[in-house]
Amino acid sequence: MSLLKGFFSRSGEAGELMQFLWKAKLWFLIPLVVVLLVFGLLLIFAQATGVAPFVYTLF
């Protein structure tokens, strides 16, 4: 459990959101938030590199 607390304390707004969902017992929303964060990071990564044309064909 201390590992999760350490992760939440260093992760900023995303960590606060996950911590809120965990405390409010909204566990079913955690996978949705994780997938949205991964897609957001993928789009940010794709814009910063030359991979953008290939990523946009996935959607």
PDB file of C-alpha atoms in Angstrom:
ATOM      1  CA  MET A   1       0.000   0.000   0.000  1.00  0.00           C
ATOM      2  CA  SER A   2       2.897   2.366   0.658  1.00  0.00           C
ATOM      3  CA  LEU A   3       3.979   1.890  -2.963  1.00  0.00           C
ATOM      4  CA  LEU A   4       0.602   3.223  -4.163  1.00  0.00           C
ATOM      5  CA  LYS A   5       0.802   6.188  -1.784  1.00  0.00           C
ATOM      6  CA  GLY A   6       4.252   7.045  -3.123  1.00  0.00           C
ATOM      7  CA  PHE A   7       2.999   6.841  -6.694  1.00  0.00           C
ATOM      8  CA  PHE A   8      -0.020   9.049  -5.990  1.00  0.00           C
ATOM      9  CA  SER A   9       2.067  11.662  -4.194  1.00  0.00           C
ATOM     10  CA  ARG A  10       4.434  12.138  -7.183  1.00  0.00           C
ATOM     11  CA  SER A  11       1.997  12.038 -10.078  1.00  0.00           C
ATOM     12  CA  GLY A  12       0.289  15.452  -9.887  1.00  0.00           C
ATOM     13  CA  GLU A  13      -3.274  15.954 -11.063  1.00  0.00           C
ATOM     14  CA  ALA A  14      -3.615  12.477 -12.519  1.00  0.00           C
ATOM     15  CA  GLY A  15      -2.582  11.007  -9.175  1.00  0.00           C
ATOM     16  CA  GLU A  16      -5.065  13.187  -7.334  1.00  0.00           C
ATOM     17  CA  LEU A  17      -7.826  12.032  -9.668  1.00  0.00           C
ATOM     18  CA  MET A  18      -6.896   8.380  -9.141  1.00  0.00           C
ATOM     19  CA  GLN A  19      -6.709   8.905  -5.388  1.00  0.00           C
ATOM     20  CA  PHE A  20     -10.168  10.517  -5.399  1.00  0.00           C
ATOM     21  CA  LEU A  21     -11.627   7.643  -7.410  1.00  0.00           C
ATOM     22  CA  TRP A  22     -10.039   5.135  -5.019  1.00  0.00           C
ATOM     23  CA  LYS A  23     -11.315   6.872  -1.872  1.00  0.00           C
ATOM     24  CA  ALA A  24     -14.797   7.418  -3.319  1.00  0.00           C
ATOM     25  CA  LYS A  25     -14.933   3.701  -4.228  1.00  0.00           C
ATOM     26  CA  LEU A  26     -15.409   4.426  -7.920  1.00  0.00           C
ATOM     27  CA  TRP A  27     -13.101   1.573  -8.916  1.00  0.00           C
ATOM     28  CA  PHE A  28     -14.950   0.927 -12.169  1.00  0.00           C
ATOM     29  CA  LEU A  29     -13.814   4.343 -13.481  1.00  0.00           C
ATOM     30  CA  ILE A  30     -10.109   3.744 -12.860  1.00  0.00           C
ATOM     31  CA  PRO A  31      -9.518   1.704 -16.066  1.00  0.00           C
ATOM     32  CA  LEU A  32     -11.353   4.341 -18.104  1.00  0.00           C
ATOM     33  CA  VAL A  33      -9.170   7.125 -16.714  1.00  0.00           C
ATOM     34  CA  VAL A  34      -6.015   5.081 -17.299  1.00  0.00           C
ATOM     35  CA  VAL A  35      -6.965   4.446 -20.943  1.00  0.00           C
ATOM     36  CA  LEU A  36      -7.718   8.143 -21.489  1.00  0.00           C
ATOM     37  CA  LEU A  37      -4.365   9.103 -19.981  1.00  0.00           C
ATOM     38  CA  VAL A  38      -2.539   6.597 -22.203  1.00  0.00           C
ATOM     39  CA  PHE A  39      -4.287   7.916 -25.327  1.00  0.00           C
ATOM     40  CA  GLY A  40      -3.454  11.480 -24.295  1.00  0.00           C
ATOM     41  CA  LEU A  41       0.202  10.598 -23.809  1.00  0.00           C
ATOM     42  CA  LEU A  42       0.216   8.774 -27.142  1.00  0.00           C
ATOM     43  CA  LEU A  43      -1.125  11.831 -28.957  1.00  0.00           C
ATOM     44  CA  ILE A  44       1.359  14.140 -27.240  1.00  0.00           C
ATOM     45  CA  PHE A  45       4.199  11.783 -28.119  1.00  0.00           C
ATOM     46  CA  ALA A  46       2.989  11.502 -31.701  1.00  0.00           C
ATOM     47  CA  GLN A  47       2.942  15.265 -32.203  1.00  0.00           C
ATOM     48  CA  ALA A  48       6.468  15.648 -30.875  1.00  0.00           C
ATOM     49  CA  THR A  49       8.011  13.041 -33.181  1.00  0.00           C
ATOM     50  CA  GLY A  50       7.834  12.005 -36.817  1.00  0.00           C
ATOM     51  CA  VAL A  51       5.415   9.184 -36.029  1.00  0.00           C
ATOM     52  CA  ALA A  52       2.330  11.399 -36.268  1.00  0.00           C
ATOM     53  CA  PRO A  53       1.141  10.253 -39.724  1.00  0.00           C
ATOM     54  CA  PHE A  54       1.269   6.635 -38.606  1.00  0.00           C
ATOM     55  CA  VAL A  55      -0.544   7.169 -35.300  1.00  0.00           C
ATOM     56  CA  TYR A  56      -3.365   9.145 -36.879  1.00  0.00           C
ATOM     57  CA  THR A  57      -4.156   6.237 -39.201  1.00  0.00           C
ATOM     58  CA  LEU A  58      -4.992   4.134 -36.141  1.00  0.00           C
ATOM     59  CA  PHE A  59      -7.950   6.369 -35.360  1.00  0.00           C
TER      60      PHE A  59
END
